[in-house]
Amino acid sequence: MTLTRDEAQARAAIVHPTAYRIDLDLDAGPRTFGSTTTLTFDAQAGASTFVDLDPDELLSASLNGRDLDVTTALDGRRLRLDDLAERNELVVTARMTYGRDGQGLHRATDPADSNDYVYGHLFMDAASRVYACFDQPDLKAPYDVTVRAPQGWTVVANGAMREVEPQLWRAATTKPLATYFVTVCAGPFATVTAEHDGIPLALHARASLRDRLEAQADEMLTVTRESFDYYHQLFGIRYPFGEYHQVFVPEFNAGAMENPGCVTFRDQLVFTGAASRTEHLSRANTISHEMAHMWFGDLVTMQWWDDLWLNESFAEYMANRTLVAATEFDDAWVDVAAGRKAWGYAAERSPSTHPVAGAPAPDTDTALQNFDGISYAKGSAVLRQLIHHIGDDAFIAGVRLHLQRHAFANATLADFLASLEEASGTDLTRWAAAWLETAGMDTLRVDGFVGAARGVVTEGADDAARTTRTLDDARDPAASAPLDHDASAAADTTSAPHLVIEANTQWPAERTHTLRVSAHSADGALVAVDDLTGAAGRVDLPEVSGAMARGEQVAAIIPNAGDLTWAGVEFDAATLAALPTALPGIADATTRGMIWTALAHGLATAVVSPQQVLAIAEGALPAETQMPVLDVAVGVALGQVVGRFMPWSERSDAAARLAAVGEQLMAAASDSSTSAMSAASSTSTASPSSSAAGASSLSPAGAPSSTSAGASSGARVDAVDDPRLLAGARLVASTGDAERLRPWFAGEGLPAGLDGDAPFRWRVARRLAQLDAVTIAELGDALAADETMSGQLGYLTARASFPTAKAKEWAWEELTAAPTDDTPAHSNYEMNALATGFWSADDEATLAPYIERYVSDVPAMRAWVGEDALARVASLAFPTALASEELDVEARRMLERDLPASVRRAVVDQQALVREVLASRAAFVEG
């Protein structure tokens, strides 16, 4: 029974919680735990309401000393409360069930040492699985938490936790918190402690990860310290929640969760294998992102879930700004251009797209489905455009005003915009309507350009166009103010190239873009740059046109160079033809990343063929040295070209060609005598904000021993020095040549840095399983050598990847069969691992029967899988690999049924991918 917005508003008009006391007993066995909630609240005298509660068994409940009938008071997940007084005390005692789906109080066993770990993840409406509460974001209150835990466990929570007697832990009273921010994390953790600027810091992870945690702690704590310093300076408000714990927990659904004082992260962020710079950057981004939430989300919380986007967009933007301004990861905007925005553009193309703000959220299930690339990547990009519009100083002043006005309370989009308008003196009504309240994106393209043959280099030509504006001098918007072009002006009749901003026809809006267009020679050298402000229509390119008129040779023109705006990019035919040779020579890594994201968009919109993208990959990848760009390029080439868009008959050859590129990358890395990583980190093209963006021990008695981290940052660990090595190895691991991979699976002849790398070995094992070139017994031996959580997941994915009918039947039953007393439910991660491997076989006939099985079996999993976890399973298990007209029809029929919200959203989005493949085939294969 999902909470509706109307119900939440009605309840908020009746009650106001003043305090929670939660007593948990985690020493009651592996399946359930004890929970006693004492909730004090004010109310309208004589009114009725309900608290949210989802117990295994309700043991007792009393309201103001009056016992409630536990056999009738609970209706589904709602405990009815009648005849309220002005001051009320509710006491509820219940036995609760540990989660296996990453929601509520999740319990996991580490196979490496059989230790158990527990953590709370109460987003978005799972608090009722842990304690009785008014589970909605605008009913905030302080919390007192006590926990009884097994001997030898460490317990951390939102408030500073201490062991007050053996096995009994008590937390300090918190500031007012929304219900979904409450957490408890417990287990025999490995711990690293530190202190910064008066704030006690701690990192925690499973005991089996101790060595890795201690080796990587300096890097993580350095980012933590630098982010604290930057946010304190930027917001003018000190971190308000006491100690700051960062807990890396197993089987975590999200990347992280911003619980005040006790942030939880998926523990894959404690790297156990070779990690690229992109992965280190992504971890740093996650650390800084969650910290930004301490102010925007935790200190000031949205009124209802329809404004959740603002929390995430703000943290997404602020994390990248902070990394560039305050940390070693000053190429964060490269990663945005190369990865995060591709996620957002995919969400924008789907029929499920929605406005950044104001998307319907009548209930919590609906709101959860809008927690996507629009809320994160697009929202962040829109904030960058807002800063172009009002200026960075006004933006930060508005943010400060907003935080001061609504501290420890709730706010809406209207409240946020009011603060920005007051600070900037600008009416944001039209801007918000265009950028926030209207779905869809505009398209950028260049018309009137015929390629390099159009111009001839004139000896002694003026170099001003290439030197007055370079892609690297844009950190401060004032240093290179954009020209204000009237995009609605009538087009002239000349053949000079010009930018066309094409408004979205389905969701038209008058968006003004601040963006950049760059022109490049055949080898990628920068020829000219136009910094522009324009809306729908034609926008002249005076610098580019002037350079060409002077005889400068231009082979490629790149709209949205530097990735400053949110829009689809369509390359002209001449630029597409030039990219195999021009792309490697484009100096700005952010632009190279944007180009790969645009190529992925072109694949999806059937304006670029998979064969064209493959040719660009063959030409450009061997010379690429920036890891975020390599990551997205490899992902586009393998995941989209080979895995989705290339006709089945051509996939084997395409994989072989990419494997050959991988061999080139590894050879180039081996020949390099010095690390290419630092040299390859070119300055990214920044947003207007980038220039401005420009101890006591926490280890309680009886806890496992911890390590105190120093203040200085050591060298990054677990990173392969040359990014080409890891990217090349991943490409080679996709080969159809089993004999090339068998030695790697056996641990022989591995590239430098990958010796003993278990995650990479499982990547190879999966490919060998797809080729039916490894046995189940050999996979079992590999698992015996890697008895870890990641090893178990690697094994399941490889097992599910075998191409035989028998293997597929086993995998599907493992994935979808209902749990019993003898066969408990798979964890959320185990389900994801099985679904990831299932559709990877090349035999369509073997897989075809499972289209109908998906229709019947996956929706039924809601009986034992929560919405958050089911959304991921439903997407991963969808038969997108079998894209066909028949599958499109089947998906349409499925959507006519009554489906769980998570499954419906997954089917809508995956059907959109199927239709993209069909459109590509119609354009480039069947035609």
XYZ file of N, CA and C in Angstrom, residues 501-668:
504
model
N 19.716 25.278 -34.044
C 19.138 24.769 -32.796
C 17.694 24.413 -33.105
N 17.417 23.135 -33.079
C 16.096 22.647 -33.445
C 15.317 22.295 -32.185
N 14.224 22.997 -31.962
C 13.426 22.768 -30.769
C 12.738 21.413 -30.841
N 12.535 20.825 -29.680
C 11.818 19.563 -29.601
C 10.370 19.783 -29.994
N 9.897 19.011 -30.980
C 8.540 19.240 -31.488
C 7.477 18.644 -30.576
N 7.817 17.581 -29.836
C 6.833 16.967 -28.963
C 6.609 17.788 -27.702
N 7.699 18.383 -27.188
C 7.596 19.227 -25.993
C 8.308 20.555 -26.289
N 7.702 21.413 -27.073
C 8.382 22.665 -27.455
C 8.575 23.587 -26.258
N 9.715 24.249 -26.244
C 10.028 25.208 -25.191
C 11.034 26.207 -25.740
N 11.002 27.427 -25.223
C 11.916 28.477 -25.667
C 13.148 28.466 -24.775
N 14.061 27.552 -25.088
C 15.279 27.434 -24.302
C 16.390 28.267 -24.929
N 17.054 29.056 -24.128
C 18.244 29.768 -24.579
C 19.467 28.997 -24.101
N 20.303 28.619 -25.058
C 21.491 27.815 -24.756
C 22.734 28.692 -24.734
N 23.577 28.507 -23.746
C 24.949 29.012 -23.784
C 25.823 27.829 -24.148
N 26.529 27.944 -25.255
C 27.267 26.792 -25.759
C 28.458 27.236 -26.580
N 29.167 26.270 -27.105
C 30.378 26.505 -27.867
C 30.375 25.601 -29.090
N 30.893 26.120 -30.189
C 31.089 25.342 -31.417
C 32.556 25.490 -31.798
N 33.213 24.353 -32.056
C 34.636 24.404 -32.420
C 34.850 23.798 -33.791
N 35.837 24.311 -34.493
C 36.208 23.803 -35.807
C 37.618 23.233 -35.738
N 37.842 22.115 -36.437
C 39.100 21.389 -36.343
C 39.584 20.975 -37.721
N 40.900 20.866 -37.832
C 41.514 20.393 -39.067
C 41.389 18.879 -39.159
N 41.893 18.321 -40.248
C 41.780 16.872 -40.457
C 42.504 16.069 -39.387
N 43.536 16.657 -38.767
C 44.236 15.944 -37.691
C 43.746 16.345 -36.312
N 42.628 17.078 -36.250
C 42.014 17.433 -34.984
C 42.470 18.731 -34.377
N 43.458 19.400 -34.964
C 43.944 20.654 -34.392
C 42.822 21.691 -34.382
N 42.804 22.500 -33.328
C 41.772 23.515 -33.180
C 42.026 24.656 -34.166
N 41.006 25.003 -34.931
C 41.100 26.079 -35.914
C 40.372 27.320 -35.424
N 39.169 27.154 -34.915
C 38.375 28.313 -34.487
C 37.338 27.874 -33.478
N 36.892 28.854 -32.671
C 35.876 28.605 -31.650
C 34.865 29.737 -31.661
N 33.585 29.383 -31.617
C 32.532 30.368 -31.414
C 31.842 30.077 -30.091
N 31.865 31.063 -29.170
C 31.093 30.985 -27.930
C 29.775 31.708 -28.174
N 28.667 31.034 -27.925
C 27.380 31.500 -28.398
C 26.320 31.475 -27.310
N 25.335 32.350 -27.486
C 24.076 32.247 -26.769
C 22.980 32.299 -27.815
N 22.147 31.266 -27.874
C 21.127 31.239 -28.909
C 19.960 30.359 -28.542
N 18.838 30.623 -29.183
C 17.637 29.817 -29.001
C 17.294 29.172 -30.334
N 16.118 28.566 -30.415
C 15.742 27.785 -31.590
C 15.839 28.605 -32.869
N 16.455 28.008 -33.884
C 16.632 28.665 -35.170
C 18.073 28.603 -35.616
N 18.446 29.530 -36.474
C 19.800 29.595 -37.005
C 20.663 30.509 -36.153
N 21.890 30.067 -35.908
C 22.868 30.877 -35.181
C 24.137 30.917 -36.018
N 24.563 32.112 -36.403
C 25.770 32.242 -37.224
C 27.014 31.876 -36.419
N 28.048 31.474 -37.158
C 29.329 31.086 -36.569
C 30.410 32.001 -37.146
N 30.549 33.211 -36.629
C 31.462 34.177 -37.255
C 32.926 33.765 -37.202
N 33.370 33.166 -36.103
C 34.771 32.777 -36.005
C 35.086 31.622 -36.949
N 34.211 30.615 -36.962
C 34.430 29.475 -37.857
C 34.359 29.922 -39.304
N 33.338 30.694 -39.644
C 33.199 31.166 -41.026
C 34.373 32.052 -41.425
N 34.813 32.889 -40.486
C 35.940 33.764 -40.791
C 37.213 32.990 -41.041
N 37.442 31.959 -40.243
C 38.637 31.140 -40.438
C 38.617 30.463 -41.801
N 37.456 29.953 -42.173
C 37.354 29.296 -43.478
C 37.518 30.297 -44.610
N 36.981 31.495 -44.425
C 37.131 32.519 -45.455
C 38.585 32.917 -45.638
N 39.382 32.813 -44.570
C 40.800 33.135 -44.663
C 41.625 31.972 -45.216
N 40.946 30.860 -45.525
C 41.647 29.727 -46.102
C 42.050 28.660 -45.124
N 41.662 28.822 -43.857
C 41.960 27.765 -42.883
C 41.228 26.484 -43.300
N 41.897 25.365 -43.204
C 41.279 24.100 -43.570
C 40.501 23.544 -42.383
N 39.221 23.339 -42.575
C 38.340 22.809 -41.548
C 37.776 21.474 -42.030
N 38.020 20.432 -41.258
C 37.519 19.103 -41.620
C 36.328 18.686 -40.776
N 36.198 19.243 -39.566
C 35.130 18.833 -38.665
C 34.665 20.033 -37.846
N 33.357 20.158 -37.683
C 32.771 21.205 -36.850
C 31.959 20.517 -35.761
N 32.237 20.875 -34.514
C 31.684 20.171 -33.359
C 30.724 21.077 -32.591
N 29.417 20.847 -32.705
C 28.475 21.583 -31.845
C 28.603 21.110 -30.400
N 28.359 22.019 -29.470
C 28.442 21.736 -28.032
C 29.833 21.279 -27.611
N 30.850 21.822 -28.246
C 32.222 21.560 -27.797
C 32.354 21.983 -26.339
N 33.055 21.172 -25.583
C 33.178 21.455 -24.157
C 31.989 21.036 -23.334
N 30.913 20.571 -24.007
C 29.758 19.982 -23.315
C 29.131 20.953 -22.321
N 28.811 22.159 -22.781
C 28.278 23.177 -21.878
C 26.766 23.142 -21.733
N 26.045 22.567 -22.698
C 24.594 22.610 -22.618
C 24.010 21.212 -22.686
N 22.705 21.163 -22.523
C 21.953 19.905 -22.602
C 21.189 19.894 -23.914
N 21.645 19.070 -24.844
C 20.998 18.982 -26.152
C 21.548 17.778 -26.888
N 20.735 17.220 -27.777
C 21.235 16.193 -28.665
C 22.099 16.810 -29.748
N 23.155 16.119 -30.128
C 24.070 16.623 -31.157
C 24.019 15.682 -32.351
N 23.800 16.254 -33.534
C 23.857 15.502 -34.784
C 25.003 16.048 -35.621
N 25.960 15.196 -35.938
C 27.096 15.627 -36.745
C 26.729 15.601 -38.222
N 27.255 16.568 -38.955
C 27.057 16.560 -40.400
C 27.890 15.448 -41.027
N 27.593 15.127 -42.288
C 28.236 13.999 -42.955
C 29.740 14.191 -43.068
N 30.170 15.422 -43.352
C 31.603 15.670 -43.503
C 32.341 15.459 -42.183
N 31.762 15.919 -41.090
C 32.396 15.740 -39.787
C 32.455 14.265 -39.414
N 31.375 13.534 -39.654
C 31.387 12.100 -39.367
C 32.499 11.399 -40.131
N 32.663 11.776 -41.396
C 33.695 11.151 -42.216
C 35.095 11.481 -41.719
N 35.250 12.657 -41.101
C 36.567 13.098 -40.645
C 36.935 12.560 -39.261
N 35.948 12.117 -38.476
C 36.216 11.772 -37.078
C 37.236 10.652 -36.869
N 37.315 9.625 -37.701
C 38.326 8.595 -37.429
C 39.739 9.129 -37.295
N 40.058 10.179 -38.041
C 41.402 10.764 -37.931
C 41.421 12.045 -37.113
N 40.331 12.800 -37.114
C 40.317 14.078 -36.395
C 40.119 13.890 -34.897
N 39.282 12.947 -34.515
C 38.944 12.794 -33.107
C 40.167 12.582 -32.221
N 41.142 11.749 -32.590
C 42.296 11.566 -31.698
C 43.095 12.834 -31.469
N 43.040 13.766 -32.420
C 43.849 14.965 -32.305
C 43.169 16.127 -31.626
N 41.906 15.995 -31.266
C 41.204 17.067 -30.553
C 41.741 17.117 -29.131
N 42.347 18.229 -28.770
C 43.093 18.298 -27.515
C 42.200 18.255 -26.281
N 41.002 18.795 -26.383
C 40.144 18.906 -25.206
C 39.439 17.592 -24.928
N 39.742 16.997 -23.776
C 39.193 15.682 -23.455
C 37.688 15.739 -23.233
N 37.178 16.853 -22.689
C 35.738 16.965 -22.496
C 35.016 16.914 -23.833
N 35.569 17.567 -24.831
C 34.958 17.531 -26.156
C 35.024 16.130 -26.745
N 36.136 15.440 -26.565
C 36.208 14.061 -27.075
C 35.166 13.180 -26.398
N 35.002 13.355 -25.086
C 33.978 12.590 -24.393
C 32.591 12.927 -24.893
N 32.326 14.210 -25.109
C 31.028 14.628 -25.635
C 30.766 14.012 -27.001
N 31.811 13.913 -27.830
C 31.647 13.341 -29.175
C 31.204 11.883 -29.075
N 31.805 11.126 -28.179
C 31.401 9.726 -28.025
C 29.970 9.614 -27.508
N 29.601 10.494 -26.596
C 28.218 10.496 -26.127
C 27.268 10.853 -27.263
N 27.673 11.800 -28.102
C 26.842 12.170 -29.251
C 26.745 11.031 -30.264
N 27.817 10.279 -30.438
C 27.757 9.127 -31.344
C 26.796 8.069 -30.809
N 26.810 7.862 -29.498
C 25.851 6.926 -28.909
C 24.427 7.412 -29.129
N 24.220 8.704 -28.997
C 22.897 9.287 -29.252
C 22.522 9.113 -30.726
N 23.500 9.295 -31.604
C 23.233 9.110 -33.027
C 22.869 7.679 -33.380
N 23.515 6.725 -32.725
C 23.124 5.327 -32.907
C 21.662 5.131 -32.520
N 21.299 5.685 -31.368
C 19.960 5.468 -30.839
C 18.887 6.160 -31.664
N 19.244 7.236 -32.326
C 18.258 7.978 -33.128
C 18.359 7.645 -34.609
N 19.172 6.649 -34.947
C 19.298 6.148 -36.328
C 19.785 7.205 -37.300
N 20.684 8.089 -36.835
C 21.329 9.025 -37.743
C 22.799 8.672 -37.949
N 23.307 7.738 -37.161
C 24.666 7.227 -37.315
C 24.573 5.704 -37.339
N 25.253 5.083 -38.278
C 25.172 3.631 -38.388
C 26.163 2.961 -37.444
N 25.875 1.738 -37.016
C 26.852 1.030 -36.170
C 28.177 0.820 -36.881
N 28.151 0.665 -38.195
C 29.397 0.505 -38.949
C 30.241 1.778 -38.898
N 29.579 2.951 -38.939
C 30.324 4.207 -38.825
C 30.995 4.324 -37.463
N 30.276 3.992 -36.416
C 30.844 4.096 -35.070
C 31.996 3.116 -34.900
N 31.851 1.924 -35.469
C 32.941 0.949 -35.392
C 34.180 1.475 -36.095
N 34.007 2.098 -37.246
C 35.149 2.659 -37.972
C 35.810 3.784 -37.180
N 35.002 4.617 -36.523
C 35.566 5.690 -35.696
C 36.330 5.102 -34.528
N 35.794 4.052 -33.925
C 36.495 3.400 -32.813
C 37.841 2.857 -33.272
N 37.870 2.216 -34.429
C 39.134 1.673 -34.930
C 40.144 2.779 -35.198
N 39.669 3.939 -35.668
C 40.591 5.020 -35.974
C 41.035 5.808 -34.765
N 40.108 6.024 -33.822
C 40.382 6.957 -32.731
C 40.881 6.296 -31.452
N 40.405 5.101 -31.158
C 40.743 4.503 -29.871
C 42.232 4.225 -29.676
N 42.958 3.759 -30.686
C 44.371 3.461 -30.433
C 45.191 4.649 -29.952
N 44.710 5.866 -30.237
C 45.453 7.053 -29.816
C 44.882 7.703 -28.570
N 43.777 7.187 -28.023
C 43.133 7.813 -26.865
C 43.881 7.443 -25.581
N 44.071 8.430 -24.711
C 44.802 8.202 -23.465
C 44.039 8.661 -22.229
N 42.868 9.254 -22.400
C 42.103 9.755 -21.253
C 41.096 8.693 -20.832
N 41.194 8.235 -19.584
C 40.413 7.073 -19.193
C 38.911 7.280 -19.262
N 38.344 8.415 -18.818
C 36.895 8.554 -18.974
C 36.442 8.429 -20.424
N 37.263 8.952 -21.348
C 36.907 8.852 -22.769
C 37.053 7.415 -23.238
N 38.131 6.751 -22.832
C 38.292 5.341 -23.184
C 37.132 4.504 -22.656
N 36.724 4.779 -21.431
C 35.636 4.009 -20.836
C 34.357 4.138 -21.644
N 33.974 5.374 -21.989
C 32.718 5.533 -22.721
C 32.845 4.981 -24.128
N 34.018 5.152 -24.758
C 34.198 4.652 -26.110
C 34.131 3.125 -26.154
N 34.778 2.480 -25.184
C 34.716 1.018 -25.118
C 33.286 0.571 -24.849
N 32.591 1.298 -23.966
C 31.205 0.953 -23.681
C 30.301 1.100 -24.884
N 30.475 2.176 -25.640
C 29.676 2.368 -26.847
C 29.990 1.280 -27.872
N 31.287 1.004 -28.063
C 31.683 0.035 -29.085
C 31.215 -1.376 -28.739
N 31.441 -1.794 -27.489
C 31.066 -3.158 -27.102
C 29.590 -3.272 -26.759
N 29.125 -2.373 -25.906
C 27.776 -2.505 -25.399
C 26.697 -2.153 -26.399
N 26.937 -1.121 -27.193
C 25.895 -0.664 -28.105
C 26.113 -1.153 -29.533
N 27.316 -0.964 -30.072
C 27.548 -1.386 -31.455
C 27.457 -2.908 -31.570
N 28.302 -3.618 -30.817
C 28.325 -5.080 -30.911
C 27.140 -5.701 -30.184
N 26.845 -5.206 -28.999
C 25.839 -5.856 -28.180
C 24.411 -5.555 -28.537
N 24.169 -4.490 -29.327
C 22.777 -4.125 -29.570
C 22.475 -3.801 -31.024
N 23.232 -2.886 -31.639
C 22.827 -2.351 -32.934
C 23.372 -3.118 -34.137
N 24.526 -3.708 -33.992
C 25.094 -4.436 -35.128
C 24.238 -5.661 -35.443
N 23.931 -5.917 -36.732
C 23.181 -7.133 -37.071
C 23.892 -8.369 -36.529
N 23.118 -9.379 -36.136
C 23.682 -10.576 -35.542
C 24.761 -11.184 -36.421
N 24.559 -11.142 -37.728
C 25.511 -11.776 -38.642
C 26.857 -11.075 -38.667
N 26.918 -9.819 -38.195
C 28.155 -9.042 -38.245
C 28.816 -8.884 -36.873
N 28.208 -9.417 -35.824
C 28.716 -9.166 -34.473
C 30.053 -9.846 -34.215
N 30.210 -11.057 -34.720
C 31.461 -11.766 -34.470
C 32.635 -11.023 -35.081
N 32.459 -10.561 -36.319
C 33.526 -9.814 -36.982
C 33.798 -8.495 -36.260
N 32.718 -7.813 -35.815
C 32.897 -6.545 -35.110
C 33.657 -6.750 -33.809
N 33.330 -7.823 -33.086
C 34.041 -8.106 -31.831
C 35.514 -8.387 -32.101
N 35.800 -9.085 -33.190
C 37.189 -9.377 -33.537
C 37.953 -8.096 -33.870
N 37.295 -7.190 -34.567
C 37.955 -5.926 -34.916
C 38.234 -5.100 -33.655
N 37.308 -5.106 -32.715
C 37.533 -4.375 -31.472
C 38.606 -5.040 -30.622
N 38.656 -6.358 -30.649
C 39.730 -7.056 -29.933
C 41.086 -6.676 -30.504
N 41.151 -6.508 -31.820
C 42.398 -6.074 -32.449
C 42.783 -4.672 -31.979
N 41.780 -3.797 -31.820
C 42.053 -2.466 -31.269
C 42.592 -2.599 -29.843
N 42.007 -3.525 -29.093
C 42.494 -3.761 -27.741
C 43.950 -4.188 -27.709
N 44.328 -5.044 -28.648
C 45.737 -5.470 -28.729
C 46.629 -4.265 -29.014
N 46.172 -3.362 -29.867
C 46.960 -2.156 -30.168
C 47.128 -1.300 -28.916
N 46.040 -1.141 -28.169
C 46.120 -0.327 -26.954
C 47.090 -0.934 -25.951
N 47.023 -2.242 -25.762
C 47.931 -2.885 -24.808
C 49.372 -2.787 -25.276
N 49.588 -2.930 -26.573
C 50.951 -2.823 -27.093
C 51.497 -1.414 -26.895
N 50.638 -0.416 -27.151
C 51.073 0.968 -26.974
C 51.403 1.250 -25.515
